[in-house]
mmCIF file of C-alpha atoms in Angstrom:
data_model
loop_
_atom_site.group_PDB
_atom_site.id
_atom_site.type_symbol
_atom_site.label_atom_id
_atom_site.label_comp_id
_atom_site.label_asym_id
_atom_site.label_seq_id
_atom_site.Cartn_x
_atom_site.Cartn_y
_atom_site.Cartn_z
ATOM 1 C CA MET A 544 127.944 376.465 -12.343
ATOM 2 C CA LYS A 545 127.248 380.109 -11.314
ATOM 3 C CA LYS A 546 126.400 381.119 -15.017
ATOM 4 C CA ALA A 547 124.039 377.997 -15.225
ATOM 5 C CA ILE A 548 122.143 379.208 -12.087
ATOM 6 C CA TYR A 549 121.814 382.730 -13.503
ATOM 7 C CA PHE A 550 120.470 381.431 -16.836
ATOM 8 C CA MET A 551 117.923 379.170 -15.039
ATOM 9 C CA LEU A 552 116.805 382.045 -12.828
ATOM 10 C CA LEU A 553 116.385 384.301 -15.903
ATOM 11 C CA SER A 554 114.396 381.626 -17.594
ATOM 12 C CA ALA A 555 112.100 381.372 -14.525
ATOM 13 C CA VAL A 556 111.644 385.141 -14.576
ATOM 14 C CA CYS A 557 110.787 385.212 -18.259
ATOM 15 C CA PHE A 558 108.256 382.319 -17.892
ATOM 16 C CA THR A 559 106.766 384.018 -14.796
ATOM 17 C CA VAL A 560 106.239 387.308 -16.689
ATOM 18 C CA MET A 561 104.573 385.428 -19.580
ATOM 19 C CA ASN A 562 102.395 383.510 -17.043
ATOM 20 C CA LEU A 563 101.225 386.687 -15.420
ATOM 21 C CA PHE A 564 100.486 388.379 -18.777
ATOM 22 C CA VAL A 565 98.521 385.242 -19.872
ATOM 23 C CA LYS A 566 96.372 385.565 -16.689
ATOM 24 C CA TYR A 567 95.947 389.350 -17.171
ATOM 25 C CA LEU A 568 94.992 388.804 -20.842
ATOM 26 C CA ALA A 569 92.814 385.709 -20.286
ATOM 27 C CA HIS A 570 89.643 387.553 -21.404
ATOM 28 C CA PHE A 571 90.911 387.370 -25.047
ATOM 29 C CA GLY A 572 90.441 383.569 -24.995
ATOM 30 C CA GLY A 573 92.754 380.698 -25.625
ATOM 31 C CA GLY A 574 92.772 380.969 -29.389
ATOM 32 C CA GLN A 575 93.822 384.613 -29.529
ATOM 33 C CA LEU A 576 96.474 384.046 -26.772
ATOM 34 C CA VAL A 577 97.885 381.086 -28.812
ATOM 35 C CA LEU A 578 97.896 383.286 -31.967
ATOM 36 C CA PHE A 579 99.954 386.143 -30.370
ATOM 37 C CA ARG A 580 102.185 383.773 -28.462
ATOM 38 C CA ALA A 581 103.149 382.127 -31.717
ATOM 39 C CA PHE A 582 103.509 385.359 -33.636
ATOM 40 C CA GLY A 583 105.869 386.847 -31.116
ATOM 41 C CA SER A 584 108.170 383.830 -31.216
ATOM 42 C CA LEU A 585 108.183 383.305 -34.984
ATOM 43 C CA PHE A 586 110.218 386.506 -35.426
ATOM 44 C CA PHE A 587 113.150 384.817 -33.552
ATOM 45 C CA THR A 588 112.844 381.308 -34.851
ATOM 46 C CA MET A 589 112.498 382.302 -38.599
ATOM 47 C CA SER A 590 115.378 384.772 -38.217
ATOM 48 C CA TYR A 591 117.612 382.142 -36.712
ATOM 49 C CA LEU A 592 116.838 379.503 -39.372
ATOM 50 C CA LEU A 593 117.229 381.930 -42.289
ATOM 51 C CA TRP A 594 120.342 383.434 -40.855
ATOM 52 C CA HIS A 595 122.103 380.115 -40.257
ATOM 53 C CA LYS A 596 120.675 378.662 -43.650
ATOM 54 C CA ILE A 597 119.015 375.745 -41.830
ATOM 55 C CA PRO A 598 116.202 374.055 -43.936
ATOM 56 C CA ILE A 599 112.909 375.165 -42.504
ATOM 57 C CA LEU A 600 110.896 372.135 -43.511
ATOM 58 C CA GLY A 601 113.182 369.738 -41.585
ATOM 59 C CA ASN A 602 113.589 366.013 -42.190
ATOM 60 C CA GLN A 603 110.761 364.264 -40.209
ATOM 61 C CA LYS A 604 107.663 366.214 -41.304
ATOM 62 C CA THR A 605 105.092 363.840 -39.824
ATOM 63 C CA LEU A 606 106.701 363.834 -36.439
ATOM 64 C CA LEU A 607 107.337 367.604 -36.536
ATOM 65 C CA ILE A 608 103.654 368.219 -37.421
ATOM 66 C CA SER A 609 102.450 365.824 -34.702
ATOM 67 C CA ARG A 610 104.731 367.586 -32.066
ATOM 68 C CA GLY A 611 103.269 370.935 -33.177
ATOM 69 C CA LEU A 612 99.644 369.791 -32.860
ATOM 70 C CA VAL A 613 100.214 368.185 -29.547
ATOM 71 C CA GLY A 614 102.095 371.235 -28.324
ATOM 72 C CA VAL A 615 99.483 373.720 -29.359
ATOM 73 C CA THR A 616 96.780 371.544 -27.662
ATOM 74 C CA SER A 617 98.707 371.688 -24.413
ATOM 75 C CA MET A 618 99.320 375.431 -24.686
ATOM 76 C CA GLY A 619 95.692 376.192 -25.522
ATOM 77 C CA LEU A 620 94.385 374.069 -22.666
ATOM 78 C CA PHE A 621 96.873 375.878 -20.291
ATOM 79 C CA PHE A 622 95.806 379.277 -21.536
ATOM 80 C CA MET A 623 92.088 378.310 -21.133
ATOM 81 C CA SER A 624 92.651 377.038 -17.621
ATOM 82 C CA VAL A 625 93.911 380.393 -16.112
ATOM 83 C CA ASN A 626 90.348 381.655 -16.529
ATOM 84 C CA TYR A 627 89.264 379.299 -13.858
ATOM 85 C CA LEU A 628 92.348 378.794 -11.668
ATOM 86 C CA PRO A 629 94.813 380.942 -9.677
ATOM 87 C CA ILE A 630 97.883 381.335 -11.995
ATOM 88 C CA GLY A 631 100.258 379.726 -9.432
ATOM 89 C CA SER A 632 98.009 376.628 -9.120
ATOM 90 C CA ALA A 633 97.755 376.285 -12.919
ATOM 91 C CA VAL A 634 101.550 376.472 -13.337
ATOM 92 C CA SER A 635 102.231 373.943 -10.567
ATOM 93 C CA LEU A 636 99.745 371.480 -11.877
ATOM 94 C CA ARG A 637 101.099 371.716 -15.468
ATOM 95 C CA TYR A 638 104.486 370.731 -14.133
ATOM 96 C CA LEU A 639 102.974 367.241 -13.766
ATOM 97 C CA SER A 640 103.857 366.793 -17.377
ATOM 98 C CA PRO A 641 107.207 364.845 -16.671
ATOM 99 C CA ILE A 642 105.241 362.237 -14.822
ATOM 100 C CA PHE A 643 102.764 361.804 -17.815
ATOM 101 C CA ALA A 644 105.835 361.816 -20.104
ATOM 102 C CA THR A 645 107.380 358.999 -18.174
ATOM 103 C CA ILE A 646 104.147 356.933 -18.179
ATOM 104 C CA LEU A 647 103.705 357.496 -21.850
ATOM 105 C CA ALA A 648 107.382 356.660 -22.560
ATOM 106 C CA VAL A 649 106.746 353.365 -20.697
ATOM 107 C CA VAL A 650 103.731 352.627 -22.907
ATOM 108 C CA PHE A 651 105.077 353.761 -26.309
ATOM 109 C CA LEU A 652 108.803 353.767 -26.081
ATOM 110 C CA LYS A 653 109.057 350.699 -23.684
ATOM 111 C CA GLU A 654 111.354 352.776 -21.355
ATOM 112 C CA TYR A 655 112.261 351.302 -17.921
ATOM 113 C CA VAL A 656 111.190 353.112 -14.800
ATOM 114 C CA LYS A 657 112.926 352.382 -11.555
ATOM 115 C CA PRO A 658 110.515 351.085 -8.863
ATOM 116 C CA ILE A 659 111.197 353.958 -6.457
ATOM 117 C CA GLN A 660 110.199 356.465 -9.097
ATOM 118 C CA TRP A 661 106.660 355.287 -8.844
ATOM 119 C CA LEU A 662 106.839 356.346 -5.132
ATOM 120 C CA PHE A 663 107.881 359.834 -6.133
ATOM 121 C CA PHE A 664 105.073 359.970 -8.720
ATOM 122 C CA ALA A 665 102.598 358.911 -5.915
ATOM 123 C CA MET A 666 103.945 361.686 -3.765
ATOM 124 C CA ALA A 667 103.398 364.203 -6.568
ATOM 125 C CA PHE A 668 99.821 363.020 -7.200
ATOM 126 C CA GLY A 669 99.156 363.135 -3.457
ATOM 127 C CA GLY A 670 100.090 366.776 -3.676
ATOM 128 C CA VAL A 671 97.651 367.249 -6.485
ATOM 129 C CA LEU A 672 94.867 365.751 -4.368
ATOM 130 C CA MET A 673 95.829 368.137 -1.575
ATOM 131 C CA ILE A 674 95.677 371.090 -3.895
ATOM 132 C CA LYS A 675 92.240 370.051 -5.335
ATOM 133 C CA GLY A 676 90.686 368.938 -2.091
ATOM 134 C CA PHE A 677 91.727 371.844 0.214
ATOM 135 C CA ASP A 678 91.645 374.848 -2.223
ATOM 136 C CA SER A 679 88.187 376.157 -2.862
ATOM 137 C CA ASN A 680 89.663 378.306 -5.664
ATOM 138 C CA ILE A 681 90.308 375.188 -7.710
ATOM 139 C CA ASN A 682 87.470 375.011 -10.221
ATOM 140 C CA THR A 683 86.787 371.410 -11.396
ATOM 141 C CA PHE A 684 86.583 372.351 -15.077
ATOM 142 C CA GLY A 685 89.843 374.355 -14.769
ATOM 143 C CA PHE A 686 91.420 371.487 -12.996
ATOM 144 C CA LEU A 687 90.542 369.170 -15.849
ATOM 145 C CA LEU A 688 91.838 371.614 -18.380
ATOM 146 C CA ILE A 689 95.207 371.796 -16.711
ATOM 147 C CA LEU A 690 95.534 368.134 -16.266
ATOM 148 C CA GLY A 691 94.773 367.776 -19.953
ATOM 149 C CA SER A 692 97.498 370.303 -20.705
ATOM 150 C CA ALA A 693 99.955 368.346 -18.588
ATOM 151 C CA VAL A 694 99.082 365.089 -20.364
ATOM 152 C CA PHE A 695 99.651 366.720 -23.841
ATOM 153 C CA SER A 696 102.822 368.344 -22.529
ATOM 154 C CA GLY A 697 104.106 364.917 -21.544
ATOM 155 C CA LEU A 698 103.280 363.596 -25.017
ATOM 156 C CA VAL A 699 105.353 366.446 -26.403
ATOM 157 C CA TYR A 700 108.422 365.065 -24.520
ATOM 158 C CA VAL A 701 107.790 361.617 -26.016
ATOM 159 C CA LEU A 702 107.537 363.006 -29.580
ATOM 160 C CA ILE A 703 110.674 365.119 -29.105
ATOM 161 C CA ASN A 704 112.432 361.931 -27.867
ATOM 162 C CA LYS A 705 111.264 360.251 -31.109
ATOM 163 C CA ILE A 706 112.426 363.175 -33.287
ATOM 164 C CA GLY A 707 115.896 362.961 -31.613
ATOM 165 C CA THR A 708 118.819 364.721 -33.199
ATOM 166 C CA LYS A 709 117.711 364.276 -36.839
ATOM 167 C CA ASP A 710 116.091 367.739 -36.805
ATOM 168 C CA HIS A 711 117.458 370.956 -35.407
ATOM 169 C CA PRO A 712 115.843 372.150 -32.118
ATOM 170 C CA VAL A 713 114.846 375.482 -33.647
ATOM 171 C CA VAL A 714 113.194 373.648 -36.546
ATOM 172 C CA ILE A 715 111.035 371.743 -34.025
ATOM 173 C CA VAL A 716 110.057 375.001 -32.231
ATOM 174 C CA ASN A 717 109.464 376.736 -35.540
ATOM 175 C CA TYR A 718 106.994 374.045 -36.617
ATOM 176 C CA PHE A 719 105.236 374.321 -33.307
ATOM 177 C CA MET A 720 104.943 378.090 -33.696
ATOM 178 C CA TRP A 721 103.667 378.038 -37.239
ATOM 179 C CA ILE A 722 101.060 375.356 -36.387
ATOM 180 C CA SER A 723 100.114 377.415 -33.301
ATOM 181 C CA LEU A 724 99.688 380.525 -35.491
ATOM 182 C CA PHE A 725 97.512 378.618 -37.894
ATOM 183 C CA VAL A 726 95.266 376.966 -35.158
ATOM 184 C CA GLY A 727 95.131 380.174 -33.006
ATOM 185 C CA GLY A 728 94.290 382.184 -36.089
ATOM 186 C CA ILE A 729 91.328 379.902 -36.995
ATOM 187 C CA LEU A 730 90.029 379.811 -33.464
ATOM 188 C CA SER A 731 90.306 383.592 -33.130
ATOM 189 C CA LEU A 732 87.988 384.152 -36.091
ATOM 190 C CA PHE A 733 85.088 382.859 -33.916
ATOM 191 C CA ASN A 734 85.768 385.059 -30.901
ATOM 192 C CA TRP A 735 87.978 387.904 -31.903
ATOM 193 C CA LYS A 736 88.477 390.823 -29.511
ATOM 194 C CA THR A 737 90.434 393.815 -30.751
ATOM 195 C CA PRO A 738 93.215 394.791 -28.224
ATOM 196 C CA GLN A 739 93.333 398.217 -27.000
ATOM 197 C CA GLY A 740 96.489 400.366 -26.399
ATOM 198 C CA ILE A 741 99.075 398.547 -24.298
ATOM 199 C CA GLU A 742 97.326 395.291 -24.836
ATOM 200 C CA TRP A 743 98.835 394.945 -28.267
ATOM 201 C CA VAL A 744 102.265 395.168 -26.653
ATOM 202 C CA LEU A 745 101.399 392.736 -23.881
ATOM 203 C CA LEU A 746 100.019 390.199 -26.242
ATOM 204 C CA LEU A 747 103.016 390.322 -28.618
ATOM 205 C CA SER A 748 105.352 390.065 -25.633
ATOM 206 C CA LEU A 749 103.953 386.610 -24.778
ATOM 207 C CA GLY A 750 106.040 385.171 -27.556
ATOM 208 C CA VAL A 751 109.059 387.210 -26.637
ATOM 209 C CA PHE A 752 109.163 386.094 -23.000
ATOM 210 C CA GLY A 753 108.265 382.608 -23.999
ATOM 211 C CA TYR A 754 111.179 382.512 -26.453
ATOM 212 C CA PHE A 755 113.778 383.887 -24.116
ATOM 213 C CA GLY A 756 112.507 381.706 -21.214
ATOM 214 C CA GLN A 757 113.230 378.674 -23.418
ATOM 215 C CA LEU A 758 116.511 380.047 -24.617
ATOM 216 C CA PHE A 759 117.890 380.691 -21.120
ATOM 217 C CA MET A 760 116.684 377.224 -19.925
ATOM 218 C CA THR A 761 118.432 375.647 -22.865
ATOM 219 C CA LYS A 762 121.675 377.487 -22.128
ATOM 220 C CA ALA A 763 121.454 376.396 -18.479
ATOM 221 C CA PHE A 764 120.971 372.806 -19.490
ATOM 222 C CA GLN A 765 123.904 372.952 -21.855
ATOM 223 C CA SER A 766 126.270 373.419 -18.910
ATOM 224 C CA GLN A 767 128.038 370.619 -17.176
ATOM 225 C CA ALA A 768 126.000 371.136 -14.123
ATOM 226 C CA THR A 769 122.584 370.072 -15.409
ATOM 227 C CA ASN A 770 121.805 367.671 -12.620
ATOM 228 C CA LYS A 771 122.616 370.294 -10.003
ATOM 229 C CA ILE A 772 120.486 373.113 -11.477
ATOM 230 C CA VAL A 773 117.572 371.310 -13.072
ATOM 231 C CA SER A 774 115.469 371.632 -9.919
ATOM 232 C CA LEU A 775 115.752 375.467 -10.145
ATOM 233 C CA LYS A 776 113.317 375.501 -13.037
ATOM 234 C CA TYR A 777 110.570 374.854 -10.460
ATOM 235 C CA VAL A 778 111.334 378.329 -8.937
ATOM 236 C CA GLU A 779 108.892 379.456 -11.663
ATOM 237 C CA VAL A 780 106.053 378.060 -9.572
ATOM 238 C CA LEU A 781 107.219 380.049 -6.509
ATOM 239 C CA PHE A 782 107.728 383.231 -8.493
ATOM 240 C CA THR A 783 104.302 382.917 -10.170
ATOM 241 C CA MET A 784 102.470 382.179 -6.935
ATOM 242 C CA VAL A 785 103.979 385.148 -5.125
ATOM 243 C CA ALA A 786 103.384 387.504 -8.061
ATOM 244 C CA GLY A 787 99.806 386.253 -8.417
ATOM 245 C CA VAL A 788 99.091 387.136 -4.725
ATOM 246 C CA PHE A 789 100.199 390.747 -5.277
ATOM 247 C CA TRP A 790 98.836 391.318 -8.798
ATOM 248 C CA PHE A 791 95.614 389.258 -8.839
ATOM 249 C CA SER A 792 95.060 388.948 -5.048
ATOM 250 C CA ASP A 793 95.230 385.213 -5.294
ATOM 251 C CA SER A 794 95.085 383.279 -1.961
ATOM 252 C CA TYR A 795 96.346 379.721 -1.184
ATOM 253 C CA PRO A 796 95.248 377.741 1.802
ATOM 254 C CA ILE A 797 98.064 376.300 3.778
ATOM 255 C CA PHE A 798 97.230 372.700 2.593
ATOM 256 C CA SER A 799 97.243 373.939 -1.041
ATOM 257 C CA ILE A 800 100.783 375.264 -0.525
ATOM 258 C CA LEU A 801 101.863 372.142 1.142
ATOM 259 C CA GLY A 802 100.357 370.133 -1.817
ATOM 260 C CA THR A 803 102.371 372.315 -4.257
ATOM 261 C CA LEU A 804 105.557 371.661 -2.334
ATOM 262 C CA LEU A 805 104.751 367.939 -2.342
ATOM 263 C CA VAL A 806 104.326 368.027 -6.119
ATOM 264 C CA ILE A 807 107.603 369.835 -6.599
ATOM 265 C CA ALA A 808 109.391 367.464 -4.176
ATOM 266 C CA GLY A 809 108.125 364.448 -5.973
ATOM 267 C CA LEU A 810 109.272 365.847 -9.288
ATOM 268 C CA ILE A 811 112.687 366.815 -8.154
ATOM 269 C CA LEU A 812 113.284 363.550 -6.369
ATOM 270 C CA ASN A 813 112.249 361.724 -9.576
ATOM 271 C CA ILE A 814 114.771 363.759 -11.597
ATOM 272 C CA TRP A 815 117.543 363.309 -9.027
ATOM 273 C CA TYR A 816 117.044 359.507 -8.724
ATOM 274 C CA ARG A 817 116.710 359.017 -12.478
ATOM 275 C CA ASN A 818 120.034 360.779 -13.160
ATOM 276 C CA LYS A 819 121.911 358.939 -10.449
#
């Protein structure tokens, strides 16, 4: 149990650092950020697959490509949104993805949702309305971008569910990264900005922190205490908000903070009740 908590907190720290670097480097544009995020992670995914002699192309190519395209869309929209939103707000709103995933699973996979879960979803969306309605820093265009990111992120969950265990998890991520590299590379051609000095390191580190954030979270979920530690992944929101205040001088009205807590509470209650 203690090891699972450590892994989850390490994951939150890695994702927080990545979020902060994304915000700091936002002037490079979504396409270039996607390109470097993918390039930094491919070193690890390709090394793993080659070392363990796992077929890189996988078994379900259509689903794997679809997951990659949907994933890069979600990531690109998130990277674009931080130009318009405080980084803590962007991260908290993106965490609506499990709700969209559940709704999409009901539509496409015919999954059953317990009635009380809809109450928890309403609680989370009530929090969103508080964030949007009481925080003057929430730009409408940025708000729409991050909601779009959350919807596509929810669709990622549905596609991963469809892929199931017929393809290795690293194969799935590797497809995602190669497609992101391709899409990000094309988009970067239209608005390329040459990094200077330390910016090269920070851009490449996006993929490193993103990879290890995912790795530590996976290790935490592999423990026997998943239901007890899953709520700790939302610590990333708290870490990012606090760091954003100090690094970027972000400010959050009290109702925006309460709205964020309401979103997190709705999501945690949904996870807790679903796993009962």
